[in-house]
JSON list of C-alpha atoms in Angstrom, two decimals:
[
{"chain": "X", "resi": 191, "resn": "MET", "atom": "CA", "xyz": [-27.30, -17.39, -1.08]},
{"chain": "X", "resi": 192, "resn": "GLY", "atom": "CA", "xyz": [-26.32, -17.25, 2.58]},
{"chain": "X", "resi": 193, "resn": "GLU", "atom": "CA", "xyz": [-23.10, -19.14, 1.88]},
{"chain": "X", "resi": 194, "resn": "ALA", "atom": "CA", "xyz": [-22.03, -16.69, -0.82]},
{"chain": "X", "resi": 195, "resn": "VAL", "atom": "CA", "xyz": [-22.70, -13.73, 1.48]},
{"chain": "X", "resi": 196, "resn": "MET", "atom": "CA", "xyz": [-20.60, -15.31, 4.24]},
{"chain": "X", "resi": 197, "resn": "ARG", "atom": "CA", "xyz": [-17.78, -16.02, 1.79]},
{"chain": "X", "resi": 198, "resn": "TRP", "atom": "CA", "xyz": [-17.79, -12.39, 0.57]},
{"chain": "X", "resi": 199, "resn": "ALA", "atom": "CA", "xyz": [-17.91, -11.14, 4.17]},
{"chain": "X", "resi": 200, "resn": "ALA", "atom": "CA", "xyz": [-14.91, -13.32, 5.06]},
{"chain": "X", "resi": 201, "resn": "TRP", "atom": "CA", "xyz": [-12.92, -12.10, 2.07]},
{"chain": "X", "resi": 202, "resn": "GLY", "atom": "CA", "xyz": [-13.87, -8.51, 2.89]},
{"chain": "X", "resi": 203, "resn": "ALA", "atom": "CA", "xyz": [-12.61, -8.94, 6.44]},
{"chain": "X", "resi": 204, "resn": "VAL", "atom": "CA", "xyz": [-9.31, -10.46, 5.27]},
{"chain": "X", "resi": 205, "resn": "ILE", "atom": "CA", "xyz": [-8.75, -7.73, 2.69]},
{"chain": "X", "resi": 206, "resn": "GLY", "atom": "CA", "xyz": [-9.69, -5.00, 5.19]},
{"chain": "X", "resi": 207, "resn": "VAL", "atom": "CA", "xyz": [-7.27, -6.29, 7.83]},
{"chain": "X", "resi": 208, "resn": "ALA", "atom": "CA", "xyz": [-4.47, -6.64, 5.27]},
{"chain": "X", "resi": 209, "resn": "LEU", "atom": "CA", "xyz": [-5.11, -3.15, 3.93]},
{"chain": "X", "resi": 210, "resn": "PHE", "atom": "CA", "xyz": [-5.12, -1.53, 7.39]},
{"chain": "X", "resi": 211, "resn": "ALA", "atom": "CA", "xyz": [-1.99, -3.46, 8.40]},
{"chain": "X", "resi": 212, "resn": "THR", "atom": "CA", "xyz": [-0.21, -2.35, 5.22]},
{"chain": "X", "resi": 213, "resn": "ILE", "atom": "CA", "xyz": [-1.25, 1.29, 5.64]},
{"chain": "X", "resi": 214, "resn": "GLY", "atom": "CA", "xyz": [-0.31, 1.23, 9.33]},
{"chain": "X", "resi": 215, "resn": "GLY", "atom": "CA", "xyz": [3.06, -0.35, 8.57]},
{"chain": "X", "resi": 216, "resn": "LEU", "atom": "CA", "xyz": [3.83, 2.17, 5.84]},
{"chain": "X", "resi": 217, "resn": "THR", "atom": "CA", "xyz": [2.80, 5.04, 8.12]},
{"chain": "X", "resi": 218, "resn": "ALA", "atom": "CA", "xyz": [5.06, 3.78, 10.90]},
{"chain": "X", "resi": 219, "resn": "LEU", "atom": "CA", "xyz": [7.93, 3.28, 8.44]},
{"chain": "X", "resi": 220, "resn": "CYS", "atom": "CA", "xyz": [7.48, 6.80, 7.03]},
{"chain": "X", "resi": 221, "resn": "ALA", "atom": "CA", "xyz": [7.45, 8.28, 10.55]},
{"chain": "X", "resi": 222, "resn": "TRP", "atom": "CA", "xyz": [10.63, 6.37, 11.43]},
{"chain": "X", "resi": 223, "resn": "VAL", "atom": "CA", "xyz": [12.34, 7.50, 8.20]},
{"chain": "X", "resi": 224, "resn": "ILE", "atom": "CA", "xyz": [11.39, 11.15, 8.82]},
{"chain": "X", "resi": 225, "resn": "GLN", "atom": "CA", "xyz": [12.74, 11.03, 12.39]},
{"chain": "X", "resi": 226, "resn": "ASN", "atom": "CA", "xyz": [15.89, 8.97, 11.92]},
{"chain": "X", "resi": 227, "resn": "LEU", "atom": "CA", "xyz": [17.31, 9.39, 8.44]},
{"chain": "X", "resi": 228, "resn": "PRO", "atom": "CA", "xyz": [19.29, 12.35, 7.14]},
{"chain": "X", "resi": 229, "resn": "THR", "atom": "CA", "xyz": [17.90, 14.45, 4.30]},
{"chain": "X", "resi": 230, "resn": "TRP", "atom": "CA", "xyz": [19.44, 12.38, 1.51]},
{"chain": "X", "resi": 231, "resn": "GLY", "atom": "CA", "xyz": [18.03, 9.19, 3.05]},
{"chain": "X", "resi": 232, "resn": "ARG", "atom": "CA", "xyz": [14.56, 10.72, 3.17]},
{"chain": "X", "resi": 233, "resn": "VAL", "atom": "CA", "xyz": [14.85, 11.83, -0.45]},
{"chain": "X", "resi": 234, "resn": "LEU", "atom": "CA", "xyz": [15.89, 8.32, -1.53]},
{"chain": "X", "resi": 235, "resn": "PHE", "atom": "CA", "xyz": [13.15, 6.63, 0.50]},
{"chain": "X", "resi": 236, "resn": "PHE", "atom": "CA", "xyz": [10.28, 8.86, -0.62]},
{"chain": "X", "resi": 237, "resn": "GLY", "atom": "CA", "xyz": [11.63, 8.98, -4.18]},
{"chain": "X", "resi": 238, "resn": "GLY", "atom": "CA", "xyz": [11.63, 5.18, -4.28]},
{"chain": "X", "resi": 239, "resn": "LEU", "atom": "CA", "xyz": [8.13, 5.06, -2.80]},
{"chain": "X", "resi": 240, "resn": "ALA", "atom": "CA", "xyz": [6.87, 7.58, -5.36]},
{"chain": "X", "resi": 241, "resn": "GLY", "atom": "CA", "xyz": [8.61, 5.65, -8.16]},
{"chain": "X", "resi": 242, "resn": "ALA", "atom": "CA", "xyz": [6.91, 2.43, -7.08]},
{"chain": "X", "resi": 243, "resn": "VAL", "atom": "CA", "xyz": [3.48, 4.11, -7.03]},
{"chain": "X", "resi": 244, "resn": "ILE", "atom": "CA", "xyz": [4.05, 5.76, -10.42]},
{"chain": "X", "resi": 245, "resn": "GLY", "atom": "CA", "xyz": [5.27, 2.47, -11.90]},
{"chain": "X", "resi": 246, "resn": "LEU", "atom": "CA", "xyz": [2.21, 0.63, -10.59]},
{"chain": "X", "resi": 247, "resn": "LEU", "atom": "CA", "xyz": [-0.14, 3.30, -11.96]},
{"chain": "X", "resi": 248, "resn": "ALA", "atom": "CA", "xyz": [1.62, 3.28, -15.34]},
{"chain": "X", "resi": 249, "resn": "ARG", "atom": "CA", "xyz": [1.42, -0.50, -15.56]},
{"chain": "X", "resi": 250, "resn": "THR", "atom": "CA", "xyz": [-2.28, -0.62, -14.71]},
{"chain": "X", "resi": 251, "resn": "SER", "atom": "CA", "xyz": [-3.07, 2.17, -17.20]},
{"chain": "X", "resi": 252, "resn": "LEU", "atom": "CA", "xyz": [-1.07, 0.41, -19.94]},
{"chain": "X", "resi": 253, "resn": "GLU", "atom": "CA", "xyz": [-2.92, -2.83, -19.26]},
{"chain": "X", "resi": 254, "resn": "GLY", "atom": "CA", "xyz": [-6.23, -1.03, -19.66]},
{"chain": "X", "resi": 255, "resn": "GLY", "atom": "CA", "xyz": [-7.30, -0.69, -16.06]},
{"chain": "X", "resi": 256, "resn": "MET", "atom": "CA", "xyz": [-7.19, -2.92, -13.01]}
]
């Protein structure tokens, strides 16, 4: 029992760090894009980001959930 709990805790820590790093990286990238790219560059970047999110949601809903 104790081994399983430790394994889940380790996986939770790894996933948490990866998630925060990803969110932090995306936030920094978005801030850089907003400050440094012209309007058309921002539109392309955020349009692509939105397209990726919509595509991922559509795929998971077509597959019947996660």
